[in-house]
PDB file of C-alpha atoms in Angstrom:
ATOM      1  CA  MET A1042      81.764  29.973 159.860  1.00 56.00           C
ATOM      2  CA  ASN A1043      80.943  30.414 156.209  1.00 69.00           C
ATOM      3  CA  ASN A1044      84.408  30.032 155.037  1.00 81.00           C
ATOM      4  CA  PRO A1045      85.021  26.847 153.277  1.00 83.00           C
ATOM      5  CA  MET A1046      88.549  26.619 154.636  1.00 85.00           C
ATOM      6  CA  VAL A1047      87.285  26.518 158.042  1.00 85.00           C
ATOM      7  CA  TRP A1048      85.022  23.546 157.283  1.00 86.00           C
ATOM      8  CA  PHE A1049      87.671  21.767 155.357  1.00 88.00           C
ATOM      9  CA  ALA A1050      90.210  22.215 158.301  1.00 87.00           C
ATOM     10  CA  VAL A1051      87.223  20.993 160.649  1.00 88.00           C
ATOM     11  CA  PHE A1052      86.566  18.023 158.592  1.00 89.00           C
ATOM     12  CA  MET A1053      90.308  17.188 158.200  1.00 89.00           C
ATOM     13  CA  VAL A1054      90.729  17.261 162.066  1.00 88.00           C
ATOM     14  CA  GLY A1055      87.710  15.064 162.690  1.00 83.00           C
ATOM     15  CA  LEU A1056      88.870  12.558 159.963  1.00 82.00           C
ATOM     16  CA  ILE A1057      92.478  12.660 161.670  1.00 84.00           C
ATOM     17  CA  TYR A1058      90.955  12.046 165.045  1.00 76.00           C
ATOM     18  CA  TYR A1059      88.560   9.273 163.957  1.00 77.00           C
ATOM     19  CA  ALA A1060      91.589   7.424 162.246  1.00 72.00           C
ATOM     20  CA  THR A1061      93.670   7.669 165.353  1.00 71.00           C
ATOM     21  CA  ALA A1062      90.802   6.882 167.645  1.00 67.00           C
ATOM     22  CA  SER A1063      90.016   3.778 165.759  1.00 62.00           C
ATOM     23  CA  ASN A1064      93.470   2.489 165.428  1.00 62.00           C
ATOM     24  CA  ASN A1065      92.944  -0.899 164.053  1.00 59.00           C
ATOM     25  CA  PRO A1066      96.241  -2.756 164.177  1.00 55.00           C
ATOM     26  CA  GLU A1067      95.639  -4.467 160.654  1.00 55.00           C
ATOM     27  CA  TRP A1068      95.051  -0.843 159.146  1.00 54.00           C
ATOM     28  CA  SER A1069      98.127   0.620 160.652  1.00 53.00           C
ATOM     29  CA  GLY A1070     100.491  -1.981 159.781  1.00 54.00           C
ATOM     30  CA  ASN A1071     101.325  -2.970 163.303  1.00 54.00           C
ATOM     31  CA  GLY A1072      99.746  -6.465 162.724  1.00 54.00           C
ATOM     32  CA  ASN A1073     103.130  -7.985 161.513  1.00 61.00           C
ATOM     33  CA  ARG A1074     104.926  -7.553 164.722  1.00 76.00           C
ATOM     34  CA  CYS A1075     107.773  -9.977 165.458  1.00 82.00           C
ATOM     35  CA  VAL A1076     108.103 -10.521 169.110  1.00 84.00           C
ATOM     36  CA  GLY A1077     108.942 -13.597 171.440  1.00 88.00           C
ATOM     37  CA  GLU A1078     109.585 -16.826 169.301  1.00 91.00           C
ATOM     38  CA  CYS A1079     109.338 -15.044 166.250  1.00 89.00           C
ATOM     39  CA  TYR A1080     112.190 -12.425 167.109  1.00 89.00           C
ATOM     40  CA  ASP A1081     114.036 -15.513 168.521  1.00 92.00           C
ATOM     41  CA  ALA A1082     113.998 -17.381 165.292  1.00 93.00           C
ATOM     42  CA  TYR A1083     114.761 -14.152 163.230  1.00 91.00           C
ATOM     43  CA  THR A1084     117.829 -13.246 165.163  1.00 93.00           C
ATOM     44  CA  ALA A1085     118.962 -17.103 165.026  1.00 94.00           C
ATOM     45  CA  GLN A1086     119.027 -16.764 161.344  1.00 94.00           C
ATOM     46  CA  ASN A1087     119.972 -13.424 160.803  1.00 93.00           C
ATOM     47  CA  GLY A1088     121.658 -12.012 163.893  1.00 94.00           C
ATOM     48  CA  THR A1089     120.818  -9.425 166.230  1.00 92.00           C
ATOM     49  CA  PRO A1090     120.375  -5.741 164.803  1.00 92.00           C
ATOM     50  CA  LEU A1091     123.812  -4.977 166.047  1.00 94.00           C
ATOM     51  CA  GLU A1092     125.368  -7.792 164.522  1.00 95.00           C
ATOM     52  CA  GLN A1093     123.688  -7.103 161.070  1.00 94.00           C
ATOM     53  CA  GLU A1094     124.934  -3.599 161.125  1.00 94.00           C
ATOM     54  CA  THR A1095     128.456  -4.646 162.270  1.00 94.00           C
ATOM     55  CA  GLN A1096     128.498  -6.951 159.348  1.00 94.00           C
ATOM     56  CA  LYS A1097     127.421  -4.448 156.748  1.00 90.00           C
ATOM     57  CA  GLN A1098     130.143  -1.861 158.071  1.00 91.00           C
ATOM     58  CA  GLU A1099     132.707  -4.631 157.807  1.00 93.00           C
ATOM     59  CA  LEU A1100     131.534  -5.647 154.216  1.00 89.00           C
ATOM     60  CA  ARG A1101     131.785  -1.704 153.315  1.00 85.00           C
ATOM     61  CA  ALA A1102     135.219  -1.579 154.705  1.00 88.00           C
ATOM     62  CA  GLN A1103     136.263  -4.507 152.386  1.00 91.00           C
ATOM     63  CA  ALA A1104     134.418  -3.234 149.313  1.00 91.00           C
ATOM     64  CA  SER A1105     136.209  -1.642 146.222  1.00 93.00           C
ATOM     65  CA  PRO A1106     135.767   2.044 145.588  1.00 94.00           C
ATOM     66  CA  ALA A1107     133.856   0.929 142.217  1.00 94.00           C
ATOM     67  CA  ASP A1108     131.666  -1.310 144.355  1.00 92.00           C
ATOM     68  CA  LEU A1109     130.670   1.535 146.755  1.00 91.00           C
ATOM     69  CA  GLY A1110     130.108   3.959 143.772  1.00 93.00           C
ATOM     70  CA  LYS A1111     127.777   1.312 142.131  1.00 93.00           C
ATOM     71  CA  THR A1112     125.409   1.727 145.174  1.00 89.00           C
ATOM     72  CA  TYR A1113     125.629   5.369 144.873  1.00 90.00           C
ATOM     73  CA  TYR A1114     124.965   5.375 141.081  1.00 95.00           C
ATOM     74  CA  ALA A1115     121.438   3.979 141.728  1.00 93.00           C
ATOM     75  CA  GLN A1116     120.291   7.501 141.889  1.00 92.00           C
ATOM     76  CA  CYS A1117     121.953   8.513 138.627  1.00 95.00           C
ATOM     77  CA  ILE A1118     120.056   5.662 136.639  1.00 95.00           C
ATOM     78  CA  GLY A1119     117.200   7.895 135.847  1.00 94.00           C
ATOM     79  CA  CYS A1120     118.931  10.392 133.956  1.00 94.00           C
ATOM     80  CA  HIS A1121     122.088   8.789 132.774  1.00 96.00           C
ATOM     81  CA  GLY A1122     120.780   5.113 132.192  1.00 95.00           C
ATOM     82  CA  ALA A1123     121.793   1.987 133.861  1.00 95.00           C
ATOM     83  CA  ASN A1124     124.819   1.506 132.256  1.00 95.00           C
ATOM     84  CA  GLY A1125     125.757   5.040 131.659  1.00 96.00           C
ATOM     85  CA  GLU A1126     124.433   4.992 128.007  1.00 96.00           C
ATOM     86  CA  GLY A1127     122.663   8.496 128.743  1.00 94.00           C
ATOM     87  CA  GLY A1128     119.164   9.730 128.226  1.00 92.00           C
ATOM     88  CA  VAL A1129     117.898  12.801 129.937  1.00 92.00           C
ATOM     89  CA  GLY A1130     121.196  13.435 130.985  1.00 93.00           C
ATOM     90  CA  PRO A1131     124.409  12.822 129.057  1.00 94.00           C
ATOM     91  CA  LYS A1132     126.494   9.578 128.387  1.00 96.00           C
ATOM     92  CA  LEU A1133     128.856   8.674 131.045  1.00 96.00           C
ATOM     93  CA  ALA A1134     130.073   5.461 129.693  1.00 96.00           C
ATOM     94  CA  GLY A1135     133.567   5.754 128.381  1.00 96.00           C
ATOM     95  CA  GLN A1136     134.385   8.946 130.190  1.00 95.00           C
ATOM     96  CA  ALA A1137     137.617   9.175 132.232  1.00 96.00           C
ATOM     97  CA  VAL A1138     137.490   8.821 135.861  1.00 96.00           C
ATOM     98  CA  ASP A1139     139.275  11.928 136.404  1.00 97.00           C
ATOM     99  CA  ASN A1140     136.932  13.817 134.023  1.00 96.00           C
ATOM    100  CA  ILE A1141     133.854  12.589 136.294  1.00 97.00           C
ATOM    101  CA  ILE A1142     135.197  13.412 139.486  1.00 97.00           C
ATOM    102  CA  SER A1143     136.419  16.918 138.000  1.00 97.00           C
ATOM    103  CA  LYS A1144     132.779  17.434 136.953  1.00 97.00           C
ATOM    104  CA  LEU A1145     131.388  16.306 140.067  1.00 97.00           C
ATOM    105  CA  ASN A1146     133.506  18.657 142.161  1.00 98.00           C
ATOM    106  CA  ALA A1147     132.593  21.482 139.982  1.00 98.00           C
ATOM    107  CA  TYR A1148     128.774  20.694 140.332  1.00 97.00           C
ATOM    108  CA  ARG A1149     129.292  20.601 144.217  1.00 97.00           C
ATOM    109  CA  ALA A1150     130.882  23.869 144.111  1.00 97.00           C
ATOM    110  CA  GLY A1151     128.050  25.287 142.300  1.00 96.00           C
ATOM    111  CA  GLN A1152     129.954  25.954 138.896  1.00 97.00           C
ATOM    112  CA  THR A1153     128.268  25.470 135.466  1.00 96.00           C
ATOM    113  CA  VAL A1154     129.798  22.555 133.529  1.00 94.00           C
ATOM    114  CA  GLY A1155     126.968  22.010 130.958  1.00 89.00           C
ATOM    115  CA  ASN A1156     123.330  22.837 130.124  1.00 88.00           C
ATOM    116  CA  GLN A1157     122.043  20.884 133.093  1.00 89.00           C
ATOM    117  CA  SER A1158     124.261  22.074 135.613  1.00 94.00           C
ATOM    118  CA  MET A1159     121.477  23.287 137.781  1.00 94.00           C
ATOM    119  CA  LEU A1160     120.162  19.873 138.273  1.00 93.00           C
ATOM    120  CA  MET A1161     123.519  18.316 139.158  1.00 96.00           C
ATOM    121  CA  TRP A1162     124.354  20.974 141.702  1.00 96.00           C
ATOM    122  CA  SER A1163     121.630  19.713 144.379  1.00 94.00           C
ATOM    123  CA  VAL A1164     122.897  16.064 143.536  1.00 94.00           C
ATOM    124  CA  ALA A1165     126.450  16.766 144.145  1.00 96.00           C
ATOM    125  CA  LYS A1166     126.281  19.435 146.945  1.00 96.00           C
ATOM    126  CA  PRO A1167     125.761  16.740 149.794  1.00 96.00           C
ATOM    127  CA  MET A1168     128.498  14.207 148.089  1.00 97.00           C
ATOM    128  CA  THR A1169     131.548  13.874 150.072  1.00 97.00           C
ATOM    129  CA  ASP A1170     135.317  13.419 148.632  1.00 97.00           C
ATOM    130  CA  THR A1171     135.022   9.910 149.063  1.00 95.00           C
ATOM    131  CA  ASP A1172     131.535   9.509 147.407  1.00 96.00           C
ATOM    132  CA  ILE A1173     132.613  11.481 144.349  1.00 97.00           C
ATOM    133  CA  ASN A1174     135.871   9.165 144.051  1.00 97.00           C
ATOM    134  CA  ASN A1175     133.838   6.130 144.534  1.00 96.00           C
ATOM    135  CA  LEU A1176     131.059   7.114 141.983  1.00 97.00           C
ATOM    136  CA  GLY A1177     134.106   8.129 139.645  1.00 97.00           C
ATOM    137  CA  ALA A1178     135.545   4.724 140.159  1.00 97.00           C
ATOM    138  CA  TYR A1179     132.157   2.850 139.281  1.00 97.00           C
ATOM    139  CA  VAL A1180     131.528   5.249 136.067  1.00 97.00           C
ATOM    140  CA  GLY A1181     135.154   4.518 135.002  1.00 95.00           C
ATOM    141  CA  THR A1182     133.988   0.781 134.945  1.00 96.00           C
ATOM    142  CA  MET A1183     131.285   1.435 132.250  1.00 95.00           C
ATOM    143  CA  ASN A1184     132.200   0.758 128.592  1.00 85.00           C
TER     144      ASN A1184
END
């Protein structure tokens, strides 16, 4: 056992065992449980988890494509700016909706559209047609 990796592995296993064995509720985050009266008060004010999810789905069904696209745009802000003004990525504000949708479809298909296509391929790949249309609708509201 002269190998430092073996000693490191033994140390890590011991550390994990110690942390697990001394599972302090305050350390692990379990000190904030909401049960009994706490849960009853929470559900009286907010509804049950099922009711909350049903309400979210009803609101989503009533939302416009641009509203739904705004939610999706949150992951675009880092490169394209909060208002589509550009930054690391190109400016989106002022582009036609059809142009945005066309580019996103091309990225999703793995096509090269511009210098940063490789970055966009992984972003667009999991997007559905609805996601792309909603995002295009939101970007279309930017001036």
